Coordinates of C-alpha atoms (C1' of nucleotides) in Angstrom, one line a residue:
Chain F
X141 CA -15.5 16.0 -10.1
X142 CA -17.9 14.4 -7.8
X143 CA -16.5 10.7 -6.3
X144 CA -18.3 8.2 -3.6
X145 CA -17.9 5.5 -1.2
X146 CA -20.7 4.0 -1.0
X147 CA -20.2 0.9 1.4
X148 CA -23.1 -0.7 2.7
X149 CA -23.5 -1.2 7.1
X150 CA -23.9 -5.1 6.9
X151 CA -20.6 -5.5 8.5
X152 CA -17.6 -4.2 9.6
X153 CA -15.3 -1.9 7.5
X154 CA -12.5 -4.0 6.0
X155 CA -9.7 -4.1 4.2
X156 CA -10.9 -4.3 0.6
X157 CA -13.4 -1.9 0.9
X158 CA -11.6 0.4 2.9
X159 CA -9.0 0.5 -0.1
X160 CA -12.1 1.0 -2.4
X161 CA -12.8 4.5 0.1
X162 CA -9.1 5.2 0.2
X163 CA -8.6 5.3 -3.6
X164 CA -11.7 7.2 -4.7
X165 CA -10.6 9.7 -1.1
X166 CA -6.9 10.0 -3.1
X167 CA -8.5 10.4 -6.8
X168 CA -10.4 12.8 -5.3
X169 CA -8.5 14.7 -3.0
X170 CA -5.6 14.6 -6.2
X171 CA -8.3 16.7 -8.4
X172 CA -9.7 19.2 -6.5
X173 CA -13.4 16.5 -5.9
X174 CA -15.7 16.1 -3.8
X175 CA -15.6 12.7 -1.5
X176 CA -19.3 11.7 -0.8
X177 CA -20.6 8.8 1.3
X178 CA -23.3 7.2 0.7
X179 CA -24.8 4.3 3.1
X180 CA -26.2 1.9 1.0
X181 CA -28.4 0.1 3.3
X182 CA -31.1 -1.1 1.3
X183 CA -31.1 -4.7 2.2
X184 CA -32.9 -4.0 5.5
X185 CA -32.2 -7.6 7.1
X186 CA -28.9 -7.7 7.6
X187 CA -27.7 -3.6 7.5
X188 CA -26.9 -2.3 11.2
X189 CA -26.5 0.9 12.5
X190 CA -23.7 -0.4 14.4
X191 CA -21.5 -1.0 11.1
X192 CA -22.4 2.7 9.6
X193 CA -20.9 3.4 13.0
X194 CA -18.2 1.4 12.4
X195 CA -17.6 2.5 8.9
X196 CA -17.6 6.0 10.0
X197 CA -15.0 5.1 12.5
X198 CA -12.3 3.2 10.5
X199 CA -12.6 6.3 8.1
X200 CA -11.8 9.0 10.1
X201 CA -9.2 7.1 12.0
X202 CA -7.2 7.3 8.7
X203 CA -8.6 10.6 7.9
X204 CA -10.3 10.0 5.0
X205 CA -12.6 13.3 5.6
X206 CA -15.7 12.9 4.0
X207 CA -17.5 16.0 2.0
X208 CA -20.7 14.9 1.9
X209 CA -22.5 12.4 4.1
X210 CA -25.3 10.7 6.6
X211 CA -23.5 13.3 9.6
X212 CA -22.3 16.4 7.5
X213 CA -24.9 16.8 4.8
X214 CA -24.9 18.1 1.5
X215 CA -26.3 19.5 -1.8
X216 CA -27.4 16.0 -2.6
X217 CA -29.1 14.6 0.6
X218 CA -30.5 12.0 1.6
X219 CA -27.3 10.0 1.9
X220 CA -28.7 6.9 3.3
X221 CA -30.7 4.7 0.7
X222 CA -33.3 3.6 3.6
X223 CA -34.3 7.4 3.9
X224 CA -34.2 7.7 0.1
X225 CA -36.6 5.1 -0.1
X226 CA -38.8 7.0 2.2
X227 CA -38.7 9.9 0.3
X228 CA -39.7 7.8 -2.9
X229 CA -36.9 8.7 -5.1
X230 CA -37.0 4.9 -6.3
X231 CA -40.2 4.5 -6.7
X232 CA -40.4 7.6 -9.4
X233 CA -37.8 6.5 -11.6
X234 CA -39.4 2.8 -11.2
X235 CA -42.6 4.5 -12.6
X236 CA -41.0 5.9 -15.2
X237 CA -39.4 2.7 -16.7
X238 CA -42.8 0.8 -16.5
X239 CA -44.5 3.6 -18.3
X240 CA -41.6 3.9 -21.4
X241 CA -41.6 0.0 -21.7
X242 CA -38.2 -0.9 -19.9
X243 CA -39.7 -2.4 -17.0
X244 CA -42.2 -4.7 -16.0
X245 CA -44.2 -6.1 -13.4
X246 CA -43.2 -9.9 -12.5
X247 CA -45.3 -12.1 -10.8
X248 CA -43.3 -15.0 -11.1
X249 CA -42.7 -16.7 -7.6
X250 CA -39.0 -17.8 -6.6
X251 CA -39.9 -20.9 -6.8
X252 CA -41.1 -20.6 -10.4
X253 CA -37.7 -19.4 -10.9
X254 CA -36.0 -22.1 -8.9
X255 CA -37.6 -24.1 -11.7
X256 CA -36.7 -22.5 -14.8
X257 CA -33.1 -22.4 -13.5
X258 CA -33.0 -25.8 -12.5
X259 CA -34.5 -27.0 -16.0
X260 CA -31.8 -24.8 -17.9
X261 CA -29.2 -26.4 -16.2
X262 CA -30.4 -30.0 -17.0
X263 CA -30.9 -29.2 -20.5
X264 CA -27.1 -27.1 -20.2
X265 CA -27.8 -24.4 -22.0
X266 CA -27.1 -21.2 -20.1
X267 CA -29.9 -19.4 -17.8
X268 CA -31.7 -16.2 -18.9
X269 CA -35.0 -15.3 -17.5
X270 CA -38.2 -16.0 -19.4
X271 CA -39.8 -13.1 -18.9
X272 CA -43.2 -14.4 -18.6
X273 CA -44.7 -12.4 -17.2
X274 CA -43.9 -9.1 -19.1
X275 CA -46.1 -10.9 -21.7
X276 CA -49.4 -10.8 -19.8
X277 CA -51.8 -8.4 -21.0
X278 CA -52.7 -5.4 -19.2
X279 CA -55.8 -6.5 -18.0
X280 CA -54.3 -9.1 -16.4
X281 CA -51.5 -7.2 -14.7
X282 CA -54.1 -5.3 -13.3
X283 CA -56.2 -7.8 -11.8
X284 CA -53.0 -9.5 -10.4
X285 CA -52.0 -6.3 -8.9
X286 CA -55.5 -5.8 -7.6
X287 CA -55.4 -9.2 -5.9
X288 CA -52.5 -8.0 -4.1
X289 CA -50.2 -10.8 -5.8
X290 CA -46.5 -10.5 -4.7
X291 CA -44.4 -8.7 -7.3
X292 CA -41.0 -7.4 -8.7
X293 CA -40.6 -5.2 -10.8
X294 CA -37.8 -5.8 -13.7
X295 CA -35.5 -4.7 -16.3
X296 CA -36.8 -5.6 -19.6
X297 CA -33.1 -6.4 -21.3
X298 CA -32.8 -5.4 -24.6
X299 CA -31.6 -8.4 -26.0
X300 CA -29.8 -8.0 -28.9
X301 CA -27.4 -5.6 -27.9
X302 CA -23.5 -5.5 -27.1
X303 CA -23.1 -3.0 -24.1
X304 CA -19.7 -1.8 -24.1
X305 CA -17.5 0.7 -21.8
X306 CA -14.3 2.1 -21.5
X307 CA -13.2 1.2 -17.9
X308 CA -10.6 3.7 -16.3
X309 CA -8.0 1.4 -15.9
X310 CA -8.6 -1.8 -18.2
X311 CA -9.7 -0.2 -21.3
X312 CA -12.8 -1.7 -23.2
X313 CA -14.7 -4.1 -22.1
X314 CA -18.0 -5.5 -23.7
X315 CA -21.0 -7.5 -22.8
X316 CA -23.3 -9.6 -25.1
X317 CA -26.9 -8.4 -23.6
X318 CA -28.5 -11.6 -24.7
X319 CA -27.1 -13.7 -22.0
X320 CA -28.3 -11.5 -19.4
X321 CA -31.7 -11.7 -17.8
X322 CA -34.3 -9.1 -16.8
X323 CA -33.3 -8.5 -13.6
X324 CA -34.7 -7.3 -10.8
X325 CA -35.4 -3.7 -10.4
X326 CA -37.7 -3.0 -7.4
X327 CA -37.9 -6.1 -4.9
X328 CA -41.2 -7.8 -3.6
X329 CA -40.7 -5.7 -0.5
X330 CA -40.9 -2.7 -2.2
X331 CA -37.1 -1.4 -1.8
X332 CA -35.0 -1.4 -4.6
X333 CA -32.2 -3.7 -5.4
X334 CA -28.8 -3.2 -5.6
X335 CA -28.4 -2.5 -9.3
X336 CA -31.2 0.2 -9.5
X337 CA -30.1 2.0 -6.2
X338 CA -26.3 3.0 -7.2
X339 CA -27.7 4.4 -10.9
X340 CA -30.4 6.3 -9.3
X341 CA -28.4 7.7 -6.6
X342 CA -25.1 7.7 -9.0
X343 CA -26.8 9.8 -11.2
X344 CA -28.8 12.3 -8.7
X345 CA -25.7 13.2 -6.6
X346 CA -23.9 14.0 -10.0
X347 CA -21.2 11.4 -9.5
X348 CA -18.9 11.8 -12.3
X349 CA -16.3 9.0 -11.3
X350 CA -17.1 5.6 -9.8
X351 CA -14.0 3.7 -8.3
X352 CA -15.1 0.1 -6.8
X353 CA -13.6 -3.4 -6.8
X354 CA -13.5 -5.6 -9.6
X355 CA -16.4 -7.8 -8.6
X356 CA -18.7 -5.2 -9.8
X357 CA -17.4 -5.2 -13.4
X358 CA -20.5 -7.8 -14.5
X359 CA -22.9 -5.5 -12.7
X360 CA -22.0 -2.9 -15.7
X361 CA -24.5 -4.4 -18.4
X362 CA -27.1 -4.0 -16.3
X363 CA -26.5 -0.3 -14.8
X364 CA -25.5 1.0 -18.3
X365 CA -28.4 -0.3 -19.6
X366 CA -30.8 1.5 -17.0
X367 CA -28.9 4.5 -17.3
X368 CA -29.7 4.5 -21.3
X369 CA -33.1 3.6 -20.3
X370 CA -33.8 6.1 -18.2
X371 CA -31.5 9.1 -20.2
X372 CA -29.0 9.6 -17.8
X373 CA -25.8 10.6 -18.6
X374 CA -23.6 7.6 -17.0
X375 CA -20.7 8.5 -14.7
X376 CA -17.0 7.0 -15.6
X377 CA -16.0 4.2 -14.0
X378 CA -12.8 2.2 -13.2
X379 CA -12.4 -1.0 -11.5
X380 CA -9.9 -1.7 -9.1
X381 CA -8.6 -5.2 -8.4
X382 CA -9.5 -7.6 -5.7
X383 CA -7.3 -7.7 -2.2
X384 CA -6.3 -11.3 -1.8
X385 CA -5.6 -13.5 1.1
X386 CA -2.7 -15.6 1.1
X387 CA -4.5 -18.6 -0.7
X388 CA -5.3 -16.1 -3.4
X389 CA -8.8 -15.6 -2.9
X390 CA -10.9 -12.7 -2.4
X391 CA -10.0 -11.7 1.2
X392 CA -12.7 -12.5 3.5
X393 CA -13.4 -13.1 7.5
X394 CA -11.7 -16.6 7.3
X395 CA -8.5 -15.0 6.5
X396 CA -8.4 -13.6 10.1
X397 CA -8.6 -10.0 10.9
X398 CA -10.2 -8.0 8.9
X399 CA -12.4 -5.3 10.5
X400 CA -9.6 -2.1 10.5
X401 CA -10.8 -1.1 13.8
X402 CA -8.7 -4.0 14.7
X403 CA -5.7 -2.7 12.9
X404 CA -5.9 0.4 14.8
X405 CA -6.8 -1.7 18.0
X406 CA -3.3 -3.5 17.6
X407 CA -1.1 -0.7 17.6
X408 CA -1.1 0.1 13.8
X409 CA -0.5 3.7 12.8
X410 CA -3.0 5.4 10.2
X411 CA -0.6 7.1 8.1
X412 CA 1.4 3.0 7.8
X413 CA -1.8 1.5 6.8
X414 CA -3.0 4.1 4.4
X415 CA 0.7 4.1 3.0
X416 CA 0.8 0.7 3.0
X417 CA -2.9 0.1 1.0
X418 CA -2.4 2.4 -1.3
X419 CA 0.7 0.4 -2.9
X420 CA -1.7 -2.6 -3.0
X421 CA -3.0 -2.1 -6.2
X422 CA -1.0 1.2 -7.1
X423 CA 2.3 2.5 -7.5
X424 CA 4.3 5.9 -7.4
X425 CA 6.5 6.9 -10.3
X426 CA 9.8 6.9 -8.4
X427 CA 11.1 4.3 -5.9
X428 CA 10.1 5.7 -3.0
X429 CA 7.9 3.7 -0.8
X430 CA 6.9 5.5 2.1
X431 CA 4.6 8.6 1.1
X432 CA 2.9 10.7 3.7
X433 CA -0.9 11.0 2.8
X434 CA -0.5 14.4 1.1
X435 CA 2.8 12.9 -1.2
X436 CA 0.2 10.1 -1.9
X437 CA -2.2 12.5 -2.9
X438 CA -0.1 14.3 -4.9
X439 CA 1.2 11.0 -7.1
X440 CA -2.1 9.5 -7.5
X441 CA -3.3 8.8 -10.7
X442 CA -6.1 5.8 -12.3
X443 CA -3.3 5.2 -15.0
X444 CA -1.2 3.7 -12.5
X445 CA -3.3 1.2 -10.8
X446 CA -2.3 -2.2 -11.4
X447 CA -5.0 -4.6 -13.0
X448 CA -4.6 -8.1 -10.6
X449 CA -5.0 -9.0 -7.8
X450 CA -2.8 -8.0 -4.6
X451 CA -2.0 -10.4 -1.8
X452 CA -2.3 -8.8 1.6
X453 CA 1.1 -9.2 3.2
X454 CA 1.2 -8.2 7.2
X455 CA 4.6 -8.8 7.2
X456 CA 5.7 -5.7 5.2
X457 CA 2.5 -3.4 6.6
X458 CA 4.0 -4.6 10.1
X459 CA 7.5 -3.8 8.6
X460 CA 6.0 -0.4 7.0
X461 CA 4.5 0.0 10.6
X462 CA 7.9 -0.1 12.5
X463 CA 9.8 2.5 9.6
X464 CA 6.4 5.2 11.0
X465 CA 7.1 4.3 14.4
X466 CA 11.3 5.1 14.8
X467 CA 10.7 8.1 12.9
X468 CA 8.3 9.4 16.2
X469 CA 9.3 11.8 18.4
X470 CA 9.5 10.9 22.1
X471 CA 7.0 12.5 23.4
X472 CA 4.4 11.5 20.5
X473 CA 5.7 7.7 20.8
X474 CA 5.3 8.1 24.4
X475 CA 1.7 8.9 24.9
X476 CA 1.2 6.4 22.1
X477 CA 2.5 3.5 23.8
X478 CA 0.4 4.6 27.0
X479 CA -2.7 4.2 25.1
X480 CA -1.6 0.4 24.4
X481 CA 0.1 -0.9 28.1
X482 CA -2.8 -2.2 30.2
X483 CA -4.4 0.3 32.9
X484 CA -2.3 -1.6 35.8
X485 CA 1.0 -1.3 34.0
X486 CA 0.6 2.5 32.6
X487 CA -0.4 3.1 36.8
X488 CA 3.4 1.5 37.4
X489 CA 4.6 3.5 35.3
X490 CA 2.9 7.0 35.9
X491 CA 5.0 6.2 39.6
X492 CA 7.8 6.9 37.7
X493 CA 9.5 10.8 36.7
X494 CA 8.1 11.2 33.3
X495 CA 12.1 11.6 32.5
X496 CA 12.2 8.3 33.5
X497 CA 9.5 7.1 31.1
X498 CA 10.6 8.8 28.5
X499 CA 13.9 7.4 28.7
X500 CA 12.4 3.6 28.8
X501 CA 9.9 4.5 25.5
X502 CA 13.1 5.8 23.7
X503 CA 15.1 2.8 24.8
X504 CA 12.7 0.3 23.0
X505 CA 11.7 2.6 19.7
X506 CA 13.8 0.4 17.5
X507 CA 12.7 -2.5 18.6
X508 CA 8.9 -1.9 18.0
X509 CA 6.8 -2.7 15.1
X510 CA 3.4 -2.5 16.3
X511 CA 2.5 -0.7 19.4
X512 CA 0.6 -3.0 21.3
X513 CA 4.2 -4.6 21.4
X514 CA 5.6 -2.1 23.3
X515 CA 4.4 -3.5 27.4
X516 CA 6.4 -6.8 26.7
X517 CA 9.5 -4.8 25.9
X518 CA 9.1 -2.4 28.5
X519 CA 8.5 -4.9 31.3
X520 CA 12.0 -5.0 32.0
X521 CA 11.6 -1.2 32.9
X522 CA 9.1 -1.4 35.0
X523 CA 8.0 -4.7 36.7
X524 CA 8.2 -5.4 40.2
X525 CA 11.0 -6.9 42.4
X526 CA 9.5 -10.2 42.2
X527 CA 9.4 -10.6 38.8
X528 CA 12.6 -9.8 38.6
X529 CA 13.5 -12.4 41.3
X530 CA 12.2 -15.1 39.4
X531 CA 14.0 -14.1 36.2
X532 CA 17.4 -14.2 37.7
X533 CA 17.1 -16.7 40.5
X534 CA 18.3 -19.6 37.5
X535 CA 21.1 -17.2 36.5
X536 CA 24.5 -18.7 38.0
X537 CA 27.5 -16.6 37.6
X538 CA 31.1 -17.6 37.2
X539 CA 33.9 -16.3 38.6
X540 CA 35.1 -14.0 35.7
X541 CA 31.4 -13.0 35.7
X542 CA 31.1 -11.7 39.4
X543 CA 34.7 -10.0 38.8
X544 CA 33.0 -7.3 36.6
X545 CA 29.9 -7.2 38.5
X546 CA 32.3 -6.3 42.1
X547 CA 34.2 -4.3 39.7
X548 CA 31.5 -2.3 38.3
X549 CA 29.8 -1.7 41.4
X550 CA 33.4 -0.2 43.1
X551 CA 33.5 2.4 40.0
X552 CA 29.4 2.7 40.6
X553 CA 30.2 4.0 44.1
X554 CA 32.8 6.2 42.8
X555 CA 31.3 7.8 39.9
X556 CA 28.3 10.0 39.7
X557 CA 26.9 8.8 36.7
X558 CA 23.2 9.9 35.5
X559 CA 23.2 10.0 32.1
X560 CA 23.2 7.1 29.8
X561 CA 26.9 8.5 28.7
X562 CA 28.3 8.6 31.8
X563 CA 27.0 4.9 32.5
X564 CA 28.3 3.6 28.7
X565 CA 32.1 5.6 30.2
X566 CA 31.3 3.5 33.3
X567 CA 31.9 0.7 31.2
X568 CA 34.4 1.3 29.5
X569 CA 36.4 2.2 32.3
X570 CA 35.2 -1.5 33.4
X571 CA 36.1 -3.0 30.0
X572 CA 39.6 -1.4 30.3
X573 CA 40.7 -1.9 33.9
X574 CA 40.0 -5.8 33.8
X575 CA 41.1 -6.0 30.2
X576 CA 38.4 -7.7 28.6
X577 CA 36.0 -7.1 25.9
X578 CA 32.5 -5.1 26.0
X579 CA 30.8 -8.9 25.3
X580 CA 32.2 -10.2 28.7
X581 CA 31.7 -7.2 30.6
X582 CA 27.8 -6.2 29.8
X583 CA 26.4 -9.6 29.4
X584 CA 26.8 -10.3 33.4
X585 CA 26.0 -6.9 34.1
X586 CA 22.0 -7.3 32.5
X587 CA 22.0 -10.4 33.3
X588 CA 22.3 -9.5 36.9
X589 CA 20.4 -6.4 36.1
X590 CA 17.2 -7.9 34.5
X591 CA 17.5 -11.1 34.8
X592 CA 17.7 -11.4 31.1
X593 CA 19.9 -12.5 28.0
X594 CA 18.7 -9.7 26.1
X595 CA 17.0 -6.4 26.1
X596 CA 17.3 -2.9 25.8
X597 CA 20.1 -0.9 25.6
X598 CA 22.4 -1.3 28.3
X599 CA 23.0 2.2 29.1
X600 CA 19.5 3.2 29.0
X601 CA 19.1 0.6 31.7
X602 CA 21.3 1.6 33.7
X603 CA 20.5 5.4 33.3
X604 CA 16.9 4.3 34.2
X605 CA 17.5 2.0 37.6
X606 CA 18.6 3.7 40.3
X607 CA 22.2 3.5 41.9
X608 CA 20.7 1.8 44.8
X609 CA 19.1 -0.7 42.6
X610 CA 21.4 -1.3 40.9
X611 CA 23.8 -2.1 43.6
X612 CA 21.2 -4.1 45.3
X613 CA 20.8 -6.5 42.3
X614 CA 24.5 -6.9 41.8
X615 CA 25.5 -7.3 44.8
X616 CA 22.7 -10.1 45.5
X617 CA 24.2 -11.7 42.6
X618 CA 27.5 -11.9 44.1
X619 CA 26.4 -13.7 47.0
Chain R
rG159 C1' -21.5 -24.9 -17.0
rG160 C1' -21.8 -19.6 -19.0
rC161 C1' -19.9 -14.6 -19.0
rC162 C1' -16.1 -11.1 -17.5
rC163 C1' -11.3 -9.9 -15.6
rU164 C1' -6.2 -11.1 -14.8
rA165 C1' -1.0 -13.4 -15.3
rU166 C1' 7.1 -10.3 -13.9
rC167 C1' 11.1 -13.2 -7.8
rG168 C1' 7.4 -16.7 -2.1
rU169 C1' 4.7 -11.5 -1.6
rC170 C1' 3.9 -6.1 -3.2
rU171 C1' 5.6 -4.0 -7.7
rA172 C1' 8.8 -1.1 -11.9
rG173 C1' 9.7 -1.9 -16.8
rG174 C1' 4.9 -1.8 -22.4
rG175 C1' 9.8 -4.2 -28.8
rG176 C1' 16.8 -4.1 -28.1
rU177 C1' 17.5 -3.5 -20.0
rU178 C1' 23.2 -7.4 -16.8
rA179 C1' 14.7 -7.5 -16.1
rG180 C1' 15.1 -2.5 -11.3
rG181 C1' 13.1 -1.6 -6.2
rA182 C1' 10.6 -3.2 -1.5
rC183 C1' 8.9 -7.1 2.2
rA184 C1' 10.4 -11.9 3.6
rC185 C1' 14.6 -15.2 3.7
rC186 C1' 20.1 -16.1 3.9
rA187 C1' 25.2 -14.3 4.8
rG188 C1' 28.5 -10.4 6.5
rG189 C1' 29.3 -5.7 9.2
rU190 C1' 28.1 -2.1 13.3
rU191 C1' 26.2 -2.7 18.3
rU192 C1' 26.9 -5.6 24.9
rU193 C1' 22.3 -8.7 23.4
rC194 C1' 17.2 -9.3 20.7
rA195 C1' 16.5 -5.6 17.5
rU196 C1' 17.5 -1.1 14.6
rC197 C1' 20.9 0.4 10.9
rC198 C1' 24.6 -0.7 6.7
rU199 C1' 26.5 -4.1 2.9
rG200 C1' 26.0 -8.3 -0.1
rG201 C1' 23.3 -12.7 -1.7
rC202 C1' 19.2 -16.0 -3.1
rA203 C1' 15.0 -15.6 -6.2
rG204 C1' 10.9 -13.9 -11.4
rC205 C1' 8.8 -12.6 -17.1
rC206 C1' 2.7 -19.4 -16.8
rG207 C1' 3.0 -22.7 -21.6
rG208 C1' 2.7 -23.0 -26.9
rG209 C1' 2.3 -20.7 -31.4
rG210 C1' 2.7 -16.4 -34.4
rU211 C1' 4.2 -10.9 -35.8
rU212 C1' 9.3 -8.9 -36.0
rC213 C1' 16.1 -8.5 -37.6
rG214 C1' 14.8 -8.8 -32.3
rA215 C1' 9.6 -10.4 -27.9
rA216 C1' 8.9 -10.2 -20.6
rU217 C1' 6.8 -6.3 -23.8
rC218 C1' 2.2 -6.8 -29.6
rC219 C1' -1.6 -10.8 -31.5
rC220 C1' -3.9 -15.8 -31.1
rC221 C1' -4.6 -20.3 -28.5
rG222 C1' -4.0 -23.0 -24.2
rU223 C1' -3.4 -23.2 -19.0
rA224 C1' -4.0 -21.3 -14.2
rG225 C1' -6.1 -17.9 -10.8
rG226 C1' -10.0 -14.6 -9.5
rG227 C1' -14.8 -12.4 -10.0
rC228 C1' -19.9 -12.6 -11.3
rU229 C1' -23.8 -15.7 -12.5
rA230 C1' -29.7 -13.4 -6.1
rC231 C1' -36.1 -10.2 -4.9
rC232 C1' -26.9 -9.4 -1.2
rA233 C1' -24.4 -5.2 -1.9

RNA sequence: GGCCCUAUCGUCUAGGGGUUAGGACACCAGGUUUUCAUCCUGGCAGCCGGGGUUCGAAUCCCCGUAGGGCUACCA
């Protein structure tokens, strides 16, 4: 079992067809396949090295590991389309079709077109190409050619003719033949179009499963039909269905972010994201939601793929985000959150015991659902004096209020508290020698602490700052 | 316009002739917690419409309607 993803580099991986890669990487990982990756970059103008680059990136931050590609090779190389035009594995099979009859040269300018179109939609009957020139006589083909007249080569259509498949996850689906044109086979340029390139390559890399989006469904007339033509034995194919934005169209740049680099930029883990767009479109058996990649894996299956469109919700991949990121260890949480605080603040807070920092990333796990998140909730850890100053400068304290704080500090001095335990018994002890409740006793206490309403844990705080911190910022409050 | 695909809570979905139509996100309410959160409990909310078929349709069929896709010498 042979699958592909074969994206081409005129833009950034997104979403859609990263989910396209994702479920032909699980179809094939599921059945002991092969994952190949083809760069389709046949339309010269617009592909980039820059996005095979960044294709290659946003696949192996998710770890969809390829089998066969551009960087590790393969049985089946050239796996970029520009180099297999080079090596003229087009241009055979175009030769081929013009010699058995299914193909023809077209001399016909876009303009001529232009005008054929423009003339079937004033008379409203629907367009189909006239296929004038497959009429000339060879004589004259040869002279044009000779003259060096632009050309294309096309698909002679057979015309009457139903085309019909059996889709992997919608069942049967036919075309009348008659309403389709002769289509373009080989380009004036000389490269091959879109249609033409996939069978070709399709067909000599021995793909036996084709998994793409739903937009390619009216492309299957035409492949089918050069895959009879030219007596190959077609691959399957199942069509998966569109991702939406939230105005239900095919999402696209305008609905914001959709390069995944950027995903990964803002603090989303892998394993969330492929969890998370692999239930857009598909569903496990049980009820289970979160699935590590190999559980995916081992659910997978076509007959499960749902046939409409999906919505692409951030809310529950941020949501699906957050479940990934409380089930982190310390440590691993840690030196994530150090790859997302800016250079200045991870500085500030390398001048702290690594104790210390641990104790802070811990304090704030729960409250994280994406890891770029994380600085603005450790600020209260780490930022300077004046910072602090500013925050708690407005905070006026009442009577009752600086009670607990000259109360706390006189069972500070007393105790020698260092673990977050011993500051939470602090507390209490607090709570139970002025008789009041936990609410009135910590609220002044972070107040004067941070400077804030609400934050972290307050025993974690407390744990973290220093006795002599501590006493300096409640004290200063009492004054 | 033509062709193709699709239609269950706002969103992702289960369910494919007999179900109190199930779960998840979001939302709301309660609980835990010192707070924002997390966590727990509960709630709100759905079978696009009309015709068939059937003892019985969310489920099968047809027709509408709506949405999406394609209609390139883009992929």
């Amino acid at each position: 079992m042979r699958l592909r993803f074969a994206p081409s580099p005129t833009g950034n991986l997104h979403i859609g067809t990263l989910r396209a890669a994702l479920f032909n990487w699980l179809y094939a990982k599921a059945n002991g396949g092969t994952f190949v990756l083809r760069i389709e970059d046949t339309d010269l103008e617009r592909s980039d090295a820059q996005y095979e680059t960044n294709i290659v990136d946003g696949l192996d931050w998710l770890g969809l590991t390829i089998d066969e590609g551009p960087t590790q090779g393969g049985d089946y190389g050239s796996y970029r389309q520009s180099e297999r035009i080079k090596a003229g594995v087009y241009d055979e099979k175009a030769k081929k079709l013009l010699a058995s009859g299914h193909a023809y040269y077209c001399f016909l300018t876009p303009e001529d077109i232009e005008k054929e179109k423009a003339s079937a939609i004033k008379k409203g009957i629907p367009y189909v190409h006239s296929r004038r020139s497959s009429d000339m006589s060879e004589e004259d083909v040869n002279d044009a050619l000779a003259s060096g007249k632009p050309y294309a080569i096309r698909f002679k259509m057979m015309s009457d003719r139903e085309i019909t498949f059996k889709d992997l996850v919608r069942g049967d689906i036919s075309f009348d033949c008659s309403l389709l044109s002769d289509f373009v086979l080989v380009k004036s340029d000389g490269t091959p179009s879109y249609n033409f390139a996939v069978v070709v390559d399709d067909a000599a890399m021995a793909i036996t499963h084709v998994i793409r989006g739903e937009d390619h469904i009216s492309n299957m007339p035409r492949q089918l039909a050069i895959y009879e033509a030219l007596s190959l034995q077609a691959p399957q194919f199942g069509h998966l269905p569109m991702i939406l934005g939230p105005d239900k169209s095919k999402l696209s740049k305008r609905h914001g972010a959709t390069a995944i680099t950027e995903y990964r930029d803002r603090g989303f883990l892998s394993e969330a994201f492929l969890n998370y767009l692999a239930l857009l479109g598909w569903s496990p058996t049980g009820e289970q939601e979160i699935l590590s990649p190999d559980e995916l894996i081992k659910q997978f299956s076509l007959d499960r793929v749902h046939k409409s469109g999906a919505v692409f919700d951030v809310q529950k991949l941020t949501w699906m985000n957050g479940q990934y990121l409380r089930k982190l260890s310390v440590d691993v949480l840690y030196s994530l959150v150090m790859r997302y605080v800016s250079a200045d603040f991870s500085q500030i807070m390398q001048g702290y015991d690594l104790k210390k920092q641990h104790l802070a990333v811990a304090a704030i796990q729960d409250n994280l659902d994406v890891l770029s998140d994380a600085m603005s909730y450790l600020e209260v850890f780490f930022e300077r004096d004046s910072a602090y100053l500013d925050l708690v400068k407005d905070q006026a304290f009442t009577a009752d209020q600086c009670l607990v704080l000259k109360t706390f500090l006189e069972l500070l001095e007393q105790s020698d508290a260092d673990s977050m335990d011993d500051y939470n018994a602090l507390l209490d002890a607090v709570c139970k020698k002025l008789d009041l409740g936990k609410g009135k006793v910590f609220k002044p206490i972070r107040l004067a602490l941070t400077g804030r309403g609400s934050g972290p844990n307050i025993g974690a705080l407390l744990a973290f700052f220093e006795d002599d911190v501590i006493s300096k910022r409640l004290g200063d409050c009492l004054d």
